[in-house]
Amino acid sequence: MNCEILIYFCKVLIRLNLNKNKKSKSPDMFNLKSVLILSIGAMFAFSSCSSDDEVIPTPDDSYDVPVTYNFDNVSYSGQTQRLAMMSEMSSLMKSAVSPDVTLDVNQLLAMYANDSDNAGWTGIYSKQLKNKTFEPVQADFETLLNEMAAISSATGEYAVGTAGTVTKADGSKTYLVNEKGVEPVQLIEKGLMGACFYYQATSVYLGSGKMDVDNTIVEEGEGTEMEHHWDEGFGYFGAPIDFPTNTDGLFFWAKYSNTCNEYTDNNKELMDAFLLGRAAISNDDLATRDNAITTVRNVWENVSAAAAIHYLNDAAEGFDDVAVRLHTLSEALAFIYSLKFNDGKTQNNDTIDGYLSTLATTSDITAFDLTNITVETILSVRDALALDFDLDAVKENL
């Protein structure tokens, strides 16, 4: 009998024992169509077992933790939809570098709020991005979407005070920036990674409102209410169930975690925390669950800080290439901005706003200005981030 079958039967026996007194409910099945089936299938693909059936240790060794996110009754289809929606929005916005593409602001706003009559999706989606974005900044993203559409009609090259395109010196990439040298598509994409995905995972689904819920009644296909909320938090990370062994098909945060992992080792630490927390919930070990929440929040925050430092390094190194400078600084600003949306953040909003204002004259994401940036300023913010997020030893490598 191979290891997958053994694990399956062990999990069934454990589940029967743990849940013998639990009341079951009838499932509310949700049939996904075409593109969703494919994307969710990829996220849920079983990885092959290791030869020694490794497990992650628990504090008292009273239960085992699998090395892949292969638990009973897991569902995070809504999160997978939103990752796919963000991918479609980003692709459309990035197409505006072509002089013959002008974006329709009504379509962009419809994509954000999922007005399916006007969004023009290629996939089939029942969720939306706007209502999961941190409410006080929803209007800021609508402002950025309006700006994105407005500058998409620009046909000339960028100059200070004039929106347009900038092309890398080697001719490999062209970007569309506003009159202040900021690339709105980067603020929208990475900003929503923070204000929507990161916020929902670290502050909502791993927050008390979603964690202090029923953990006895099992919904077939979704688990208990608490298990389901944990799974949804994991879904926003955008990794396959056998991450980091498998780094194919990474979405958004998982992609950037992997980009910096050589120097931060965030991949395994974050995935292990997600696995441990889910197993702890299934075994009513809430103290371990709470420790896992702290780890997820801290390590995910570290991913955002490391990504910001990575792009600040690129900006400083490629400073004389205007396209490289403006593109990478726009990305860095968005990752710094994203640090705000974690309820367990280690730096307060005043500190985060200080990083932003130093780089872009203001902490207002709709008004960033990169026209007077210097290498010295870039490196000063990089050094401050590295010191504050314990990345000083690797800051020059990221």
PDB file of N, CA and C in Angstrom, residues 16 22 39 49 60 67 73 76 108 135 155 177 195 242 256 274 278 280 300-301 326 330 347 353-354 358 371:
ATOM      1  N   LEU A  16     -12.688  10.377  12.236  1.00  0.00           N
ATOM      2  CA  LEU A  16     -13.833   9.705  12.840  1.00  0.00           C
ATOM      3  C   LEU A  16     -13.760   9.791  14.357  1.00  0.00           C
ATOM      4  N   LYS A  22     -19.610  15.000  16.793  1.00  0.00           N
ATOM      5  CA  LYS A  22     -19.974  16.242  16.103  1.00  0.00           C
ATOM      6  C   LYS A  22     -21.199  16.047  15.233  1.00  0.00           C
ATOM      7  N   SER A  39      -8.092  26.397 -12.496  1.00  0.00           N
ATOM      8  CA  SER A  39      -7.195  27.052 -11.558  1.00  0.00           C
ATOM      9  C   SER A  39      -7.249  26.425 -10.184  1.00  0.00           C
ATOM     10  N   CYS A  49       4.067  11.779  -2.115  1.00  0.00           N
ATOM     11  CA  CYS A  49       4.513  11.644  -0.730  1.00  0.00           C
ATOM     12  C   CYS A  49       6.018  11.504  -0.678  1.00  0.00           C
ATOM     13  N   ASP A  60       3.236  19.094  21.754  1.00  0.00           N
ATOM     14  CA  ASP A  60       3.193  17.922  22.644  1.00  0.00           C
ATOM     15  C   ASP A  60       3.160  16.594  21.897  1.00  0.00           C
ATOM     16  N   VAL A  67       2.886  17.548   5.631  1.00  0.00           N
ATOM     17  CA  VAL A  67       3.819  18.495   5.009  1.00  0.00           C
ATOM     18  C   VAL A  67       3.230  19.135   3.759  1.00  0.00           C
ATOM     19  N   ASN A  73     -11.813  18.247   3.881  1.00  0.00           N
ATOM     20  CA  ASN A  73     -12.824  19.312   3.791  1.00  0.00           C
ATOM     21  C   ASN A  73     -12.209  20.703   3.678  1.00  0.00           C
ATOM     22  N   TYR A  76     -11.313  26.926  -0.670  1.00  0.00           N
ATOM     23  CA  TYR A  76     -11.072  28.374  -0.716  1.00  0.00           C
ATOM     24  C   TYR A  76     -11.261  28.876  -2.144  1.00  0.00           C
ATOM     25  N   LEU A 108     -12.794  49.114 -15.977  1.00  0.00           N
ATOM     26  CA  LEU A 108     -11.901  48.897 -14.843  1.00  0.00           C
ATOM     27  C   LEU A 108     -12.666  48.933 -13.524  1.00  0.00           C
ATOM     28  N   GLU A 135     -12.003  48.879   3.787  1.00  0.00           N
ATOM     29  CA  GLU A 135     -13.024  49.843   3.360  1.00  0.00           C
ATOM     30  C   GLU A 135     -12.543  51.288   3.252  1.00  0.00           C
ATOM     31  N   THR A 155       0.129  59.024 -25.803  1.00  0.00           N
ATOM     32  CA  THR A 155       0.813  58.356 -26.915  1.00  0.00           C
ATOM     33  C   THR A 155       2.290  58.722 -27.006  1.00  0.00           C
ATOM     34  N   VAL A 177       3.626  55.614 -17.212  1.00  0.00           N
ATOM     35  CA  VAL A 177       3.690  56.328 -15.936  1.00  0.00           C
ATOM     36  C   VAL A 177       2.928  57.650 -16.025  1.00  0.00           C
ATOM     37  N   ALA A 195      -4.017  45.697   0.476  1.00  0.00           N
ATOM     38  CA  ALA A 195      -5.271  46.188   1.052  1.00  0.00           C
ATOM     39  C   ALA A 195      -6.420  45.203   0.906  1.00  0.00           C
ATOM     40  N   ASP A 242       1.485  21.958  -2.039  1.00  0.00           N
ATOM     41  CA  ASP A 242       2.777  21.361  -1.735  1.00  0.00           C
ATOM     42  C   ASP A 242       3.912  22.383  -1.825  1.00  0.00           C
ATOM     43  N   TYR A 256       6.215  36.470  -4.660  1.00  0.00           N
ATOM     44  CA  TYR A 256       7.211  37.379  -4.104  1.00  0.00           C
ATOM     45  C   TYR A 256       7.912  36.785  -2.894  1.00  0.00           C
ATOM     46  N   PHE A 274       1.074  27.839   8.370  1.00  0.00           N
ATOM     47  CA  PHE A 274      -0.269  27.565   7.862  1.00  0.00           C
ATOM     48  C   PHE A 274      -0.671  26.115   8.119  1.00  0.00           C
ATOM     49  N   ARG A 278      -3.676  24.938  10.854  1.00  0.00           N
ATOM     50  CA  ARG A 278      -4.842  24.166  10.397  1.00  0.00           C
ATOM     51  C   ARG A 278      -4.975  22.858  11.164  1.00  0.00           C
ATOM     52  N   ALA A 280      -3.806  22.265  14.139  1.00  0.00           N
ATOM     53  CA  ALA A 280      -4.147  22.597  15.519  1.00  0.00           C
ATOM     54  C   ALA A 280      -5.643  22.834  15.673  1.00  0.00           C
ATOM     55  N   TRP A 300       4.691  36.868   6.986  1.00  0.00           N
ATOM     56  CA  TRP A 300       4.095  37.495   5.798  1.00  0.00           C
ATOM     57  C   TRP A 300       4.488  38.971   5.739  1.00  0.00           C
ATOM     58  N   GLU A 301       4.488  39.639   6.885  1.00  0.00           N
ATOM     59  CA  GLU A 301       4.952  41.023   6.935  1.00  0.00           C
ATOM     60  C   GLU A 301       6.392  41.116   6.440  1.00  0.00           C
ATOM     61  N   LEU A 326      11.739  54.282 -12.246  1.00  0.00           N
ATOM     62  CA  LEU A 326      10.334  54.589 -11.956  1.00  0.00           C
ATOM     63  C   LEU A 326       9.512  53.315 -11.745  1.00  0.00           C
ATOM     64  N   SER A 330       7.926  52.339  -8.035  1.00  0.00           N
ATOM     65  CA  SER A 330       6.464  52.191  -7.914  1.00  0.00           C
ATOM     66  C   SER A 330       6.129  50.879  -7.217  1.00  0.00           C
ATOM     67  N   GLN A 347       5.391  47.468  12.911  1.00  0.00           N
ATOM     68  CA  GLN A 347       5.628  48.912  12.815  1.00  0.00           C
ATOM     69  C   GLN A 347       4.293  49.623  12.648  1.00  0.00           C
ATOM     70  N   ASP A 353       4.068  55.401   7.045  1.00  0.00           N
ATOM     71  CA  ASP A 353       3.844  56.646   6.299  1.00  0.00           C
ATOM     72  C   ASP A 353       5.146  57.431   6.147  1.00  0.00           C
ATOM     73  N   GLY A 354       6.024  57.334   7.136  1.00  0.00           N
ATOM     74  CA  GLY A 354       7.315  58.010   7.056  1.00  0.00           C
ATOM     75  C   GLY A 354       8.171  57.467   5.920  1.00  0.00           C
ATOM     76  N   THR A 358       9.098  59.890   2.692  1.00  0.00           N
ATOM     77  CA  THR A 358      10.503  60.130   2.369  1.00  0.00           C
ATOM     78  C   THR A 358      10.775  59.823   0.903  1.00  0.00           C
ATOM     79  N   THR A 371       9.482  62.574  -8.908  1.00  0.00           N
ATOM     80  CA  THR A 371      10.250  63.427  -9.833  1.00  0.00           C
ATOM     81  C   THR A 371      11.544  63.955  -9.213  1.00  0.00           C
TER      82      THR A 371
END
